[in-house]
Amino acid sequence: MSSYECIITAVHGDGPRKTALITLNRPKALNALSDPLFDELGEALLAFDADDSIGCIVLTGSERAFAAGADIPTLAQHDFQSAVRTDMITRNWEHILRVKKPVIAAVAGFALGGGCELAMMCDFIIAADTAKFGQPEVKLGVTPGAGGTQRLPRAVGKAKAMDLLLTARMMDATEAERSGLVSRVVPADKLLEETLAAAEAINGFSAPALQLIKELVNRSFESGLKEGVTSERRVFHAVFGTDDQREGMDAFLNKRPPVFKHGKR
């Protein structure tokens, strides 16, 4: 357990590589995303990313809300000059994008505005059947500021993103899965169990291979197909110089479980 004020951290699993669980913990504010919360979240994420015993990170909230949005009372105090001067959002919201290990969002309840954007910064989303997603910033007379107009169209397509962004409506977990925003929907009472099981499966694979897969998929959204496939091919060639490749293929051929070194000698 942790000594943070806005998040709770824990470690799960009994294998050589474990899962870090980070829980957003501002229940009275439905986990509204404040600067102190993001400062703590960034510190925890980067610490777990540097910990060789951690293979995967799960980010979750409460049953009522993953995060219902940004902390509006704090945001309302800003004008243009102070937003620029304090480097609003850029200063501390995006540490999660620096994490090399897989990060899974386990979402129940509301994931709205900044909460939806934070979930989309994770590598994939597992949603409870109670989850609701949306980008309602237009109701406040503002635009999304942490990727809502950029990541959402990449996940669900232009038409669906425009619908959500311009009407401020919420979509439920079923629609989110159908639209490609979430990878799977599970019963609310099984959300953490299912997500930790997915993380445990990830923990059993080669850490360098996982990191490279994550980098390649992210690059696919920032490059053309030909350039992306060329990068993928070179990485595929390169992994044939790793101990984990030799171990994985030898284990397959000899019908035994692999014992990966995760890049260690």
mmCIF file of C-alpha atoms in Angstrom:
data_model
loop_
_atom_site.group_PDB
_atom_site.id
_atom_site.type_symbol
_atom_site.label_atom_id
_atom_site.label_comp_id
_atom_site.label_asym_id
_atom_site.label_seq_id
_atom_site.Cartn_x
_atom_site.Cartn_y
_atom_site.Cartn_z
ATOM 1 C CA MET A 1 0.000 0.000 0.000
ATOM 2 C CA SER A 2 1.046 3.607 -0.544
ATOM 3 C CA SER A 3 1.166 6.831 1.441
ATOM 4 C CA TYR A 4 -0.175 9.017 -1.369
ATOM 5 C CA GLU A 5 -3.200 11.255 -0.786
ATOM 6 C CA CYS A 6 -4.910 11.112 -4.201
ATOM 7 C CA ILE A 7 -4.007 7.605 -5.341
ATOM 8 C CA ILE A 8 -3.555 4.175 -3.793
ATOM 9 C CA THR A 9 -0.851 1.813 -5.023
ATOM 10 C CA ALA A 10 -0.492 -1.925 -4.514
ATOM 11 C CA VAL A 11 1.377 -4.838 -6.066
ATOM 12 C CA HIS A 12 -0.345 -8.066 -7.119
ATOM 13 C CA GLY A 13 0.981 -11.474 -8.114
ATOM 14 C CA ASP A 14 3.431 -14.035 -6.783
ATOM 15 C CA GLY A 15 5.502 -14.726 -9.890
ATOM 16 C CA PRO A 16 8.884 -13.255 -10.826
ATOM 17 C CA ARG A 17 7.121 -10.337 -12.514
ATOM 18 C CA LYS A 18 4.182 -8.694 -10.774
ATOM 19 C CA THR A 19 1.395 -6.230 -11.535
ATOM 20 C CA ALA A 20 1.292 -2.725 -10.121
ATOM 21 C CA LEU A 21 -2.227 -1.496 -9.364
ATOM 22 C CA ILE A 22 -2.819 2.258 -9.158
ATOM 23 C CA THR A 23 -6.256 3.365 -7.942
ATOM 24 C CA LEU A 24 -7.414 6.970 -8.330
ATOM 25 C CA ASN A 25 -8.672 7.972 -4.888
ATOM 26 C CA ARG A 26 -10.710 11.170 -4.713
ATOM 27 C CA PRO A 27 -14.074 9.526 -4.010
ATOM 28 C CA LYS A 28 -15.939 12.665 -2.927
ATOM 29 C CA ALA A 29 -15.033 14.341 -6.225
ATOM 30 C CA LEU A 30 -15.663 11.224 -8.365
ATOM 31 C CA ASN A 31 -11.907 11.103 -8.917
ATOM 32 C CA ALA A 32 -11.804 14.528 -10.546
ATOM 33 C CA LEU A 33 -8.337 15.020 -12.015
ATOM 34 C CA SER A 34 -6.387 17.617 -10.073
ATOM 35 C CA ASP A 35 -2.755 18.714 -10.274
ATOM 36 C CA PRO A 36 -1.878 16.954 -6.979
ATOM 37 C CA LEU A 37 -3.421 13.739 -8.316
ATOM 38 C CA PHE A 38 -1.422 13.922 -11.538
ATOM 39 C CA ASP A 39 1.768 14.740 -9.654
ATOM 40 C CA GLU A 40 1.311 11.604 -7.565
ATOM 41 C CA LEU A 41 0.210 9.518 -10.544
ATOM 42 C CA GLY A 42 3.272 10.506 -12.547
ATOM 43 C CA GLU A 43 5.591 9.693 -9.664
ATOM 44 C CA ALA A 44 4.001 6.268 -9.148
ATOM 45 C CA LEU A 45 3.919 5.395 -12.853
ATOM 46 C CA LEU A 46 7.560 6.229 -13.433
ATOM 47 C CA ALA A 47 8.644 4.408 -10.258
ATOM 48 C CA PHE A 48 6.828 1.232 -11.311
ATOM 49 C CA ASP A 49 8.204 1.566 -14.836
ATOM 50 C CA ALA A 50 11.738 1.596 -13.399
ATOM 51 C CA ASP A 51 11.079 -1.415 -11.128
ATOM 52 C CA ASP A 52 12.311 -4.619 -12.812
ATOM 53 C CA SER A 53 9.959 -6.747 -10.705
ATOM 54 C CA ILE A 54 6.908 -5.057 -12.271
ATOM 55 C CA GLY A 55 5.755 -6.348 -15.650
ATOM 56 C CA CYS A 56 2.471 -4.511 -16.152
ATOM 57 C CA ILE A 57 0.568 -1.582 -14.638
ATOM 58 C CA VAL A 58 -3.201 -1.385 -14.111
ATOM 59 C CA LEU A 59 -4.893 1.984 -13.613
ATOM 60 C CA THR A 60 -8.381 2.054 -12.148
ATOM 61 C CA GLY A 61 -10.843 4.169 -10.179
ATOM 62 C CA SER A 62 -13.933 3.403 -8.125
ATOM 63 C CA GLU A 63 -17.174 1.614 -8.919
ATOM 64 C CA ARG A 64 -18.875 4.987 -9.497
ATOM 65 C CA ALA A 65 -16.173 6.644 -11.551
ATOM 66 C CA PHE A 66 -12.850 5.951 -13.179
ATOM 67 C CA ALA A 67 -12.596 9.754 -13.339
ATOM 68 C CA ALA A 68 -15.537 12.060 -13.959
ATOM 69 C CA GLY A 69 -13.353 14.741 -15.547
ATOM 70 C CA ALA A 70 -10.933 17.494 -14.675
ATOM 71 C CA ASP A 71 -11.165 19.449 -11.426
ATOM 72 C CA ILE A 72 -13.397 22.253 -12.749
ATOM 73 C CA PRO A 73 -13.248 24.562 -9.682
ATOM 74 C CA THR A 74 -9.475 24.730 -10.136
ATOM 75 C CA LEU A 75 -9.614 25.140 -13.909
ATOM 76 C CA ALA A 76 -12.171 27.932 -13.609
ATOM 77 C CA GLN A 77 -9.583 30.091 -11.845
ATOM 78 C CA HIS A 78 -7.372 30.266 -14.944
ATOM 79 C CA ASP A 79 -7.294 32.740 -17.789
ATOM 80 C CA PHE A 80 -5.290 32.444 -21.003
ATOM 81 C CA GLN A 81 -2.132 33.915 -19.510
ATOM 82 C CA SER A 82 -2.113 31.674 -16.447
ATOM 83 C CA ALA A 83 -2.938 28.570 -18.522
ATOM 84 C CA VAL A 84 0.123 29.233 -20.682
ATOM 85 C CA ARG A 85 2.368 30.337 -17.819
ATOM 86 C CA THR A 86 1.636 27.232 -15.725
ATOM 87 C CA ASP A 87 1.869 24.920 -18.766
ATOM 88 C CA MET A 88 -1.571 23.556 -17.975
ATOM 89 C CA ILE A 89 -1.960 19.820 -18.717
ATOM 90 C CA THR A 90 1.432 19.577 -20.449
ATOM 91 C CA ARG A 91 3.286 19.992 -17.159
ATOM 92 C CA ASN A 92 2.082 16.827 -15.453
ATOM 93 C CA TRP A 93 -0.786 15.036 -17.222
ATOM 94 C CA GLU A 94 1.252 13.086 -19.745
ATOM 95 C CA HIS A 95 3.841 11.185 -17.690
ATOM 96 C CA ILE A 96 1.862 8.054 -18.568
ATOM 97 C CA LEU A 97 2.995 8.425 -22.184
ATOM 98 C CA ARG A 98 6.605 7.935 -21.054
ATOM 99 C CA VAL A 99 5.896 4.527 -19.499
ATOM 100 C CA LYS A 100 7.486 1.710 -21.505
ATOM 101 C CA LYS A 101 5.633 -1.144 -19.824
ATOM 102 C CA PRO A 102 2.046 -2.101 -20.746
ATOM 103 C CA VAL A 103 -0.582 0.001 -18.969
ATOM 104 C CA ILE A 104 -4.192 -1.215 -18.797
ATOM 105 C CA ALA A 105 -7.117 1.010 -17.819
ATOM 106 C CA ALA A 106 -9.822 -0.803 -15.821
ATOM 107 C CA VAL A 107 -12.856 1.461 -16.132
ATOM 108 C CA ALA A 108 -16.113 1.335 -14.199
ATOM 109 C CA GLY A 109 -18.654 4.124 -13.941
ATOM 110 C CA PHE A 110 -17.920 7.505 -15.468
ATOM 111 C CA ALA A 111 -14.886 8.176 -17.655
ATOM 112 C CA LEU A 112 -15.664 11.674 -18.861
ATOM 113 C CA GLY A 113 -13.581 14.517 -20.251
ATOM 114 C CA GLY A 114 -10.108 14.202 -18.799
ATOM 115 C CA GLY A 115 -11.079 10.804 -17.406
ATOM 116 C CA CYS A 116 -11.817 9.478 -20.882
ATOM 117 C CA GLU A 117 -8.617 11.086 -22.153
ATOM 118 C CA LEU A 118 -6.571 9.479 -19.374
ATOM 119 C CA ALA A 119 -8.073 6.066 -20.164
ATOM 120 C CA MET A 120 -7.202 6.549 -23.832
ATOM 121 C CA MET A 121 -3.571 7.286 -22.890
ATOM 122 C CA CYS A 122 -3.368 3.728 -21.534
ATOM 123 C CA ASP A 123 -2.470 0.913 -23.930
ATOM 124 C CA PHE A 124 -5.951 -0.576 -23.816
ATOM 125 C CA ILE A 125 -9.156 -0.323 -21.833
ATOM 126 C CA ILE A 126 -11.112 -3.100 -20.142
ATOM 127 C CA ALA A 127 -14.543 -1.766 -19.233
ATOM 128 C CA ALA A 128 -17.098 -2.838 -16.678
ATOM 129 C CA ASP A 129 -20.638 -3.119 -18.022
ATOM 130 C CA THR A 130 -21.404 -0.010 -15.934
ATOM 131 C CA ALA A 131 -18.847 2.179 -17.712
ATOM 132 C CA LYS A 132 -19.865 5.375 -19.496
ATOM 133 C CA PHE A 133 -17.522 7.364 -21.727
ATOM 134 C CA GLY A 134 -17.768 10.896 -23.046
ATOM 135 C CA GLN A 135 -16.106 14.213 -23.861
ATOM 136 C CA PRO A 136 -18.594 16.812 -22.546
ATOM 137 C CA GLU A 137 -16.206 19.799 -22.577
ATOM 138 C CA VAL A 138 -18.409 21.712 -25.013
ATOM 139 C CA LYS A 139 -20.971 22.056 -22.205
ATOM 140 C CA LEU A 140 -18.432 24.234 -20.403
ATOM 141 C CA GLY A 141 -17.659 26.353 -23.419
ATOM 142 C CA VAL A 142 -14.216 24.788 -23.917
ATOM 143 C CA THR A 143 -12.532 22.166 -26.065
ATOM 144 C CA PRO A 144 -10.874 18.957 -24.894
ATOM 145 C CA GLY A 145 -7.241 19.591 -23.987
ATOM 146 C CA ALA A 146 -5.638 16.215 -23.274
ATOM 147 C CA GLY A 147 -6.198 14.375 -26.534
ATOM 148 C CA GLY A 148 -9.975 14.113 -26.811
ATOM 149 C CA THR A 149 -10.098 15.513 -30.342
ATOM 150 C CA GLN A 150 -7.045 13.491 -31.404
ATOM 151 C CA ARG A 151 -7.124 10.055 -29.743
ATOM 152 C CA LEU A 152 -10.888 9.596 -29.835
ATOM 153 C CA PRO A 153 -11.168 9.812 -33.668
ATOM 154 C CA ARG A 154 -8.251 7.400 -33.967
ATOM 155 C CA ALA A 155 -10.083 4.950 -31.715
ATOM 156 C CA VAL A 156 -13.684 5.242 -32.938
ATOM 157 C CA GLY A 157 -13.520 7.062 -36.294
ATOM 158 C CA LYS A 158 -14.432 10.601 -37.290
ATOM 159 C CA ALA A 159 -18.226 10.282 -37.318
ATOM 160 C CA LYS A 160 -18.528 8.703 -33.885
ATOM 161 C CA ALA A 161 -15.994 11.117 -32.399
ATOM 162 C CA MET A 162 -17.780 14.137 -33.861
ATOM 163 C CA ASP A 163 -21.072 12.831 -32.478
ATOM 164 C CA LEU A 164 -19.664 12.489 -28.966
ATOM 165 C CA LEU A 165 -17.657 15.719 -28.998
ATOM 166 C CA LEU A 166 -20.322 17.977 -30.524
ATOM 167 C CA THR A 167 -23.380 16.630 -28.697
ATOM 168 C CA ALA A 168 -21.611 15.934 -25.362
ATOM 169 C CA ARG A 169 -23.522 12.670 -25.044
ATOM 170 C CA MET A 170 -22.170 9.667 -23.196
ATOM 171 C CA MET A 171 -21.829 6.189 -24.663
ATOM 172 C CA ASP A 172 -22.144 3.035 -22.614
ATOM 173 C CA ALA A 173 -19.697 0.165 -22.464
ATOM 174 C CA THR A 174 -21.460 -1.855 -25.170
ATOM 175 C CA GLU A 175 -21.277 1.005 -27.655
ATOM 176 C CA ALA A 176 -17.685 1.737 -26.626
ATOM 177 C CA GLU A 177 -16.660 -1.851 -27.351
ATOM 178 C CA ARG A 178 -18.578 -1.884 -30.634
ATOM 179 C CA SER A 179 -16.862 1.376 -31.629
ATOM 180 C CA GLY A 180 -13.367 0.151 -30.794
ATOM 181 C CA LEU A 181 -12.699 2.370 -27.783
ATOM 182 C CA VAL A 182 -12.469 -0.535 -25.330
ATOM 183 C CA SER A 183 -11.009 -3.983 -25.872
ATOM 184 C CA ARG A 184 -13.578 -5.935 -23.864
ATOM 185 C CA VAL A 185 -16.528 -5.528 -21.506
ATOM 186 C CA VAL A 186 -16.852 -7.590 -18.329
ATOM 187 C CA PRO A 187 -19.331 -7.694 -15.430
ATOM 188 C CA ALA A 188 -18.638 -4.883 -12.971
ATOM 189 C CA ASP A 189 -17.974 -7.283 -10.108
ATOM 190 C CA LYS A 190 -15.337 -9.066 -12.240
ATOM 191 C CA LEU A 191 -13.555 -5.974 -13.574
ATOM 192 C CA LEU A 192 -10.476 -6.065 -11.385
ATOM 193 C CA GLU A 193 -10.236 -9.865 -11.498
ATOM 194 C CA GLU A 194 -10.368 -9.913 -15.301
ATOM 195 C CA THR A 195 -7.938 -7.035 -15.681
ATOM 196 C CA LEU A 196 -5.403 -8.504 -13.280
ATOM 197 C CA ALA A 197 -5.688 -11.817 -15.145
ATOM 198 C CA ALA A 198 -4.871 -10.017 -18.399
ATOM 199 C CA ALA A 199 -1.916 -8.336 -16.703
ATOM 200 C CA GLU A 200 -0.707 -11.689 -15.337
ATOM 201 C CA ALA A 201 -0.741 -13.121 -18.856
ATOM 202 C CA ILE A 202 1.299 -10.154 -20.080
ATOM 203 C CA ASN A 203 3.783 -10.625 -17.230
ATOM 204 C CA GLY A 204 4.649 -14.071 -18.556
ATOM 205 C CA PHE A 205 5.938 -12.767 -21.877
ATOM 206 C CA SER A 206 9.310 -11.290 -22.829
ATOM 207 C CA ALA A 207 9.659 -7.735 -21.512
ATOM 208 C CA PRO A 208 11.732 -6.489 -24.488
ATOM 209 C CA ALA A 209 9.226 -7.954 -26.958
ATOM 210 C CA LEU A 210 6.327 -6.315 -25.101
ATOM 211 C CA GLN A 211 8.063 -2.937 -25.068
ATOM 212 C CA LEU A 212 8.849 -3.144 -28.775
ATOM 213 C CA ILE A 213 5.297 -4.165 -29.667
ATOM 214 C CA LYS A 214 3.960 -1.195 -27.707
ATOM 215 C CA GLU A 215 6.363 1.175 -29.473
ATOM 216 C CA LEU A 216 5.478 -0.192 -32.905
ATOM 217 C CA VAL A 217 1.717 0.025 -32.400
ATOM 218 C CA ASN A 218 2.010 3.604 -31.132
ATOM 219 C CA ARG A 219 4.216 4.473 -34.104
ATOM 220 C CA SER A 220 1.568 3.125 -36.475
ATOM 221 C CA PHE A 221 -0.617 6.108 -35.600
ATOM 222 C CA GLU A 222 2.144 8.561 -36.412
ATOM 223 C CA SER A 223 3.547 7.178 -39.686
ATOM 224 C CA GLY A 224 2.432 5.861 -43.045
ATOM 225 C CA LEU A 225 1.858 2.162 -43.656
ATOM 226 C CA LYS A 226 5.032 1.621 -45.687
ATOM 227 C CA GLU A 227 7.226 3.348 -43.107
ATOM 228 C CA GLY A 228 5.494 1.505 -40.282
ATOM 229 C CA VAL A 229 5.900 -1.926 -41.852
ATOM 230 C CA THR A 230 9.559 -1.178 -42.588
ATOM 231 C CA SER A 231 10.098 -0.315 -38.916
ATOM 232 C CA GLU A 232 8.247 -3.442 -37.845
ATOM 233 C CA ARG A 233 10.369 -5.608 -40.135
ATOM 234 C CA ARG A 234 13.632 -4.206 -38.803
ATOM 235 C CA VAL A 235 12.515 -4.746 -35.211
ATOM 236 C CA PHE A 236 11.442 -8.294 -36.096
ATOM 237 C CA HIS A 237 14.918 -8.943 -37.491
ATOM 238 C CA ALA A 238 16.547 -7.376 -34.428
ATOM 239 C CA VAL A 239 14.746 -9.555 -31.872
ATOM 240 C CA PHE A 240 16.460 -12.583 -33.400
ATOM 241 C CA GLY A 241 19.541 -11.351 -31.560
ATOM 242 C CA THR A 242 17.898 -11.675 -28.153
ATOM 243 C CA ASP A 243 18.085 -14.446 -25.576
ATOM 244 C CA ASP A 244 14.298 -14.336 -25.179
ATOM 245 C CA GLN A 245 13.769 -15.142 -28.876
ATOM 246 C CA ARG A 246 16.008 -18.181 -28.619
ATOM 247 C CA GLU A 247 14.356 -19.282 -25.390
ATOM 248 C CA GLY A 248 10.829 -18.772 -26.726
ATOM 249 C CA MET A 249 11.390 -20.756 -29.898
ATOM 250 C CA ASP A 250 13.352 -23.514 -28.175
ATOM 251 C CA ALA A 251 10.560 -23.862 -25.608
ATOM 252 C CA PHE A 252 7.977 -24.106 -28.402
ATOM 253 C CA LEU A 253 9.943 -26.738 -30.281
ATOM 254 C CA ASN A 254 10.502 -28.782 -27.125
ATOM 255 C CA LYS A 255 6.927 -28.375 -25.884
ATOM 256 C CA ARG A 256 7.825 -26.731 -22.575
ATOM 257 C CA PRO A 257 6.960 -23.387 -20.975
ATOM 258 C CA PRO A 258 9.500 -20.660 -21.801
ATOM 259 C CA VAL A 259 11.602 -19.076 -19.065
ATOM 260 C CA PHE A 260 12.297 -15.582 -20.347
ATOM 261 C CA LYS A 261 15.186 -13.487 -19.045
ATOM 262 C CA HIS A 262 13.452 -10.219 -19.999
ATOM 263 C CA GLY A 263 16.640 -8.820 -21.481
ATOM 264 C CA LYS A 264 18.809 -9.702 -18.483
ATOM 265 C CA ARG A 265 22.036 -11.630 -18.760
#
